[in-house]
Short mmCIF file of C-alpha atoms and ligand atoms in Angstrom, two decimals:
data_model
loop_
_atom_site.label_atom_id
_atom_site.label_comp_id
_atom_site.label_asym_id
_atom_site.label_seq_id
_atom_site.Cartn_x
_atom_site.Cartn_y
_atom_site.Cartn_z
CA MET A 1 0.04 -0.16 0.19
CA LEU A 2 1.30 3.26 -0.70
CA ILE A 3 -1.41 5.97 -1.10
CA THR A 4 -4.88 4.90 0.01
CA ALA A 5 -8.01 5.22 -1.33
CA GLU A 6 -8.86 8.05 1.10
CA ALA A 7 -5.68 10.06 0.59
CA LEU A 8 -6.38 9.46 -3.22
CA ARG A 9 -10.46 11.01 -2.69
CA LYS A 10 -9.08 13.75 -0.46
CA ARG A 11 -6.19 14.83 -3.04
CA VAL A 12 -8.20 14.67 -6.54
CA GLU A 13 -10.60 16.81 -4.36
CA SER A 14 -8.14 19.35 -3.54
CA MET A 15 -6.62 19.38 -7.01
CA ALA A 16 -10.60 19.89 -8.54
CA THR A 17 -10.41 22.74 -6.25
CA GLU A 18 -7.31 24.45 -7.90
CA ILE A 19 -7.82 23.77 -11.58
CA ALA A 20 -11.75 24.64 -10.98
CA GLY A 21 -10.64 27.83 -9.90
CA ALA A 22 -7.64 28.21 -12.69
CA TYR A 23 -10.67 28.44 -15.15
CA GLU A 24 -13.45 29.68 -13.72
CA GLY A 25 -15.90 32.14 -15.59
CA ASP A 26 -13.63 31.67 -18.82
CA PRO A 27 -16.97 30.91 -21.43
CA ASP A 28 -14.74 28.59 -23.06
CA GLY A 29 -14.67 26.28 -20.54
CA ILE A 30 -11.64 23.47 -20.86
CA THR A 31 -11.31 20.27 -23.06
CA LEU A 32 -9.53 17.22 -21.33
CA VAL A 33 -7.28 15.00 -23.25
CA THR A 34 -7.14 12.02 -21.03
CA VAL A 35 -4.33 9.26 -21.59
CA LEU A 36 -5.81 6.31 -21.74
CA ALA A 37 -5.89 3.44 -20.41
CA GLY A 38 -4.02 4.30 -17.00
CA ALA A 39 -5.69 7.89 -16.25
CA ILE A 40 -9.61 6.83 -16.64
CA ILE A 41 -10.31 6.41 -12.89
CA PHE A 42 -8.13 9.39 -11.91
CA VAL A 43 -9.92 11.43 -14.78
CA SER A 44 -13.40 10.01 -13.93
CA ASP A 45 -13.43 10.97 -10.49
CA LEU A 46 -11.53 14.52 -11.19
CA ILE A 47 -14.46 15.84 -13.69
CA ARG A 48 -16.96 14.93 -11.22
CA ARG A 49 -15.44 17.50 -9.05
CA LEU A 50 -15.38 20.09 -11.46
CA PRO A 51 -18.50 21.94 -11.78
CA ILE A 52 -16.83 23.75 -14.75
CA LYS A 53 -18.03 23.98 -18.80
CA LEU A 54 -15.96 20.73 -19.58
CA ARG A 55 -15.46 18.89 -22.91
CA ILE A 56 -13.64 15.22 -22.95
CA GLY A 57 -11.08 13.90 -25.36
CA LEU A 58 -9.54 10.29 -25.53
CA ILE A 59 -5.86 9.73 -26.64
CA GLY A 60 -4.43 6.37 -26.66
CA VAL A 61 -0.57 5.84 -25.91
CA SER A 62 1.29 2.74 -24.88
CA SER A 63 4.63 2.67 -23.70
CA TYR A 64 4.80 -0.52 -21.71
CA ALA A 65 4.02 -3.96 -23.85
CA GLY A 66 2.96 -6.60 -22.05
CA ALA A 67 5.04 -7.97 -18.77
CA THR A 68 6.92 -5.22 -18.32
CA THR A 69 7.71 -2.38 -16.31
CA VAL A 70 10.61 -0.35 -18.65
CA SER A 71 9.09 1.95 -21.05
CA ARG A 72 10.16 1.14 -24.42
CA GLY A 73 8.75 4.37 -25.98
CA ALA A 74 5.89 6.14 -26.52
CA ARG A 75 3.45 5.61 -29.81
CA ILE A 76 0.04 7.27 -30.39
CA GLU A 77 -2.34 4.33 -31.08
CA SER A 78 -5.61 5.91 -30.93
CA ILE A 79 -7.08 9.37 -31.08
CA ILE A 80 -10.46 10.24 -30.31
CA LEU A 81 -10.54 14.20 -29.88
CA PRO A 82 -12.88 17.10 -30.09
CA ASP A 83 -11.46 20.16 -32.07
CA LEU A 84 -8.97 21.36 -29.71
CA ARG A 85 -8.39 24.77 -32.10
CA ASN A 86 -8.79 27.50 -29.71
CA ARG A 87 -9.69 25.81 -26.94
CA ASN A 88 -8.27 25.22 -23.04
CA VAL A 89 -6.64 22.13 -23.34
CA LEU A 90 -6.64 20.26 -20.08
CA ILE A 91 -3.96 16.87 -20.73
CA VAL A 92 -4.81 14.63 -17.89
CA ASP A 93 -2.20 11.27 -17.37
CA ASP A 94 -2.25 9.01 -14.50
CA ILE A 95 1.62 9.34 -13.56
CA LEU A 96 4.90 10.85 -15.22
CA ASP A 97 7.82 8.54 -15.31
CA THR A 98 10.34 9.26 -18.23
CA GLY A 99 8.46 11.60 -19.65
CA GLY A 100 8.25 10.13 -23.27
CA THR A 101 4.21 9.99 -22.99
CA LEU A 102 3.33 13.51 -21.95
CA ARG A 103 6.26 14.65 -24.37
CA LEU A 104 4.14 13.06 -27.39
CA VAL A 105 0.25 14.54 -26.22
CA GLN A 106 1.62 17.36 -25.56
CA ALA A 107 3.52 18.07 -28.74
CA HIS A 108 0.29 16.96 -30.84
CA VAL A 109 -2.14 19.01 -28.68
CA ARG A 110 0.25 21.78 -29.58
CA SER A 111 0.15 21.23 -33.20
CA ALA A 112 -4.01 21.50 -32.93
CA GLY A 113 -3.36 25.18 -31.91
CA PRO A 114 -4.86 25.30 -28.34
CA SER A 115 -5.83 28.86 -26.93
CA SER A 116 -3.78 27.39 -23.75
CA MET A 117 -2.49 23.84 -22.55
CA ARG A 118 -2.12 22.66 -18.95
CA THR A 119 -1.03 19.34 -18.02
CA ALA A 120 -2.16 17.05 -14.87
CA VAL A 121 -0.90 13.86 -13.60
CA LEU A 122 -1.86 12.14 -10.19
CA LEU A 123 1.71 10.88 -9.58
CA ARG A 124 5.31 11.93 -10.62
CA LYS A 125 8.36 9.85 -9.76
CA ALA A 126 11.24 11.50 -7.99
CA GLY A 127 13.83 13.05 -10.85
CA LYS A 128 12.89 11.04 -13.67
CA ALA A 129 11.33 13.60 -16.05
CA PRO A 130 13.03 15.92 -18.21
CA ALA A 131 13.13 19.20 -17.77
CA ASP A 132 11.38 20.24 -21.21
CA VAL A 133 7.94 18.14 -20.01
CA GLU A 134 6.07 20.73 -18.07
CA VAL A 135 3.31 19.96 -15.99
CA ASP A 136 1.03 22.34 -13.89
CA TYR A 137 -0.64 20.03 -11.47
CA VAL A 138 0.44 16.91 -9.61
CA GLY A 139 -1.13 14.79 -7.40
CA PHE A 140 1.32 13.03 -5.56
CA ASP A 141 5.67 13.00 -5.69
CA ILE A 142 6.54 9.01 -5.39
CA GLU A 143 9.61 7.51 -4.98
CA ASP A 144 10.96 5.66 -8.36
CA VAL A 145 8.62 2.50 -7.87
CA PHE A 146 6.47 0.57 -9.94
CA VAL A 147 2.97 1.22 -9.10
CA VAL A 148 -0.50 -0.32 -10.00
CA GLY A 149 -4.32 0.49 -8.53
CA TYR A 150 -6.31 3.30 -9.22
CA GLY A 151 -5.96 2.81 -13.03
CA LEU A 152 -2.48 1.91 -13.37
CA ASP A 153 -1.45 -1.75 -14.77
CA TYR A 154 1.10 -3.98 -14.81
CA ASP A 155 0.76 -6.09 -17.52
CA GLY A 156 -2.78 -5.08 -18.40
CA LEU A 157 -3.78 -5.55 -14.87
CA HIS A 158 -4.66 -4.61 -11.34
CA ARG A 159 -6.29 -1.28 -12.54
CA ASN A 160 -9.11 -1.84 -10.43
CA LEU A 161 -7.41 -1.46 -7.48
CA PRO A 162 -9.06 1.27 -4.91
CA HIS A 163 -5.84 2.90 -3.82
CA ILE A 164 -2.37 2.90 -5.42
CA ALA A 165 0.01 0.00 -4.23
CA VAL A 166 3.82 -1.18 -4.92
CA LEU A 167 4.13 -3.53 -7.37
CA GLU A 168 6.76 -5.88 -4.59
CA SER A 169 7.28 -8.98 -7.01
CA VAL A 170 9.25 -7.12 -9.87
CA HIS A 171 12.78 -7.43 -9.89
CA ASN A 172 15.18 -5.70 -12.16
CA GLY A 173 12.40 -4.07 -14.26
CA ILE A 174 11.96 -7.56 -16.05
CA GLY A 175 8.78 -8.84 -14.77
CA PRO A 176 8.00 -10.70 -11.70
CA VAL A 177 10.38 -12.64 -10.14
P1 IMP B 201 6.44 7.71 -18.96
O1 IMP B 201 6.22 7.87 -20.99
O2 IMP B 201 7.88 7.25 -19.08
O3 IMP B 201 6.59 9.03 -18.68
O4 IMP B 201 5.49 6.73 -18.66
C1 IMP B 201 4.32 7.31 -18.50
C2 IMP B 201 3.41 6.07 -18.85
O5 IMP B 201 3.73 5.05 -18.72
C3 IMP B 201 2.20 6.62 -18.14
O6 IMP B 201 1.13 7.07 -18.83
C4 IMP B 201 1.81 5.01 -17.26
O7 IMP B 201 0.89 4.32 -18.32
C5 IMP B 201 2.68 4.06 -17.48
N1 IMP B 201 3.91 4.00 -16.70
C6 IMP B 201 4.89 4.64 -15.80
N2 IMP B 201 5.02 4.28 -14.85
C7 IMP B 201 4.29 3.14 -14.00
C8 IMP B 201 4.18 2.46 -13.12
O8 IMP B 201 4.72 2.65 -12.07
N3 IMP B 201 3.34 2.12 -12.84
C9 IMP B 201 2.07 1.86 -14.21
N4 IMP B 201 2.24 2.58 -15.10
C10 IMP B 201 2.84 3.37 -15.65
MG1 MG B 202 -0.43 5.77 -19.67
#
């Protein structure tokens, strides 16, 4: 156990207050770009606490293939997005690790000509993300460990855990021992 369901609930609520305050009164509201699949639980809890004008888009990015905890470089696999031109875009992802995923998503959004672009992540791993990948909202800073639950998976599993847990059986980043 790393982050309890109760701690997640409280932090998501305070992030929502911060985000709603930043966009409140903007006639355009915000358009979320949700990074699939890891961010689905986070975004669903977040948006129910955002009482502002809001649209949702989805973008599928894969960086881990199968039973591995080592990122192999991100690739956009599916795009289900409304028009982002002249919109206030908020990218939402589960975790910032090496930054490969968000670098790709931010470049994609930028090329669509939004009026503003910010990024929110639930988790950020200590000291790994490069300086060119900027995030505006961070739920929790964590150690460089592999975590699952609350949307995050290992080999497609454990996304349905209500809390965040450290995957202890992973050894040398290659999979379970
Ligand atoms: P990055 O591209 O290295 O920053 O990794 C970001 C993506 O990899 C996230 O969107 C996650 O889907 C996945 N990821 C990174 N670290 C973890 C982890 O500890 N557990 C589960 N998924 C992770
Ligand atoms: Mg992901």
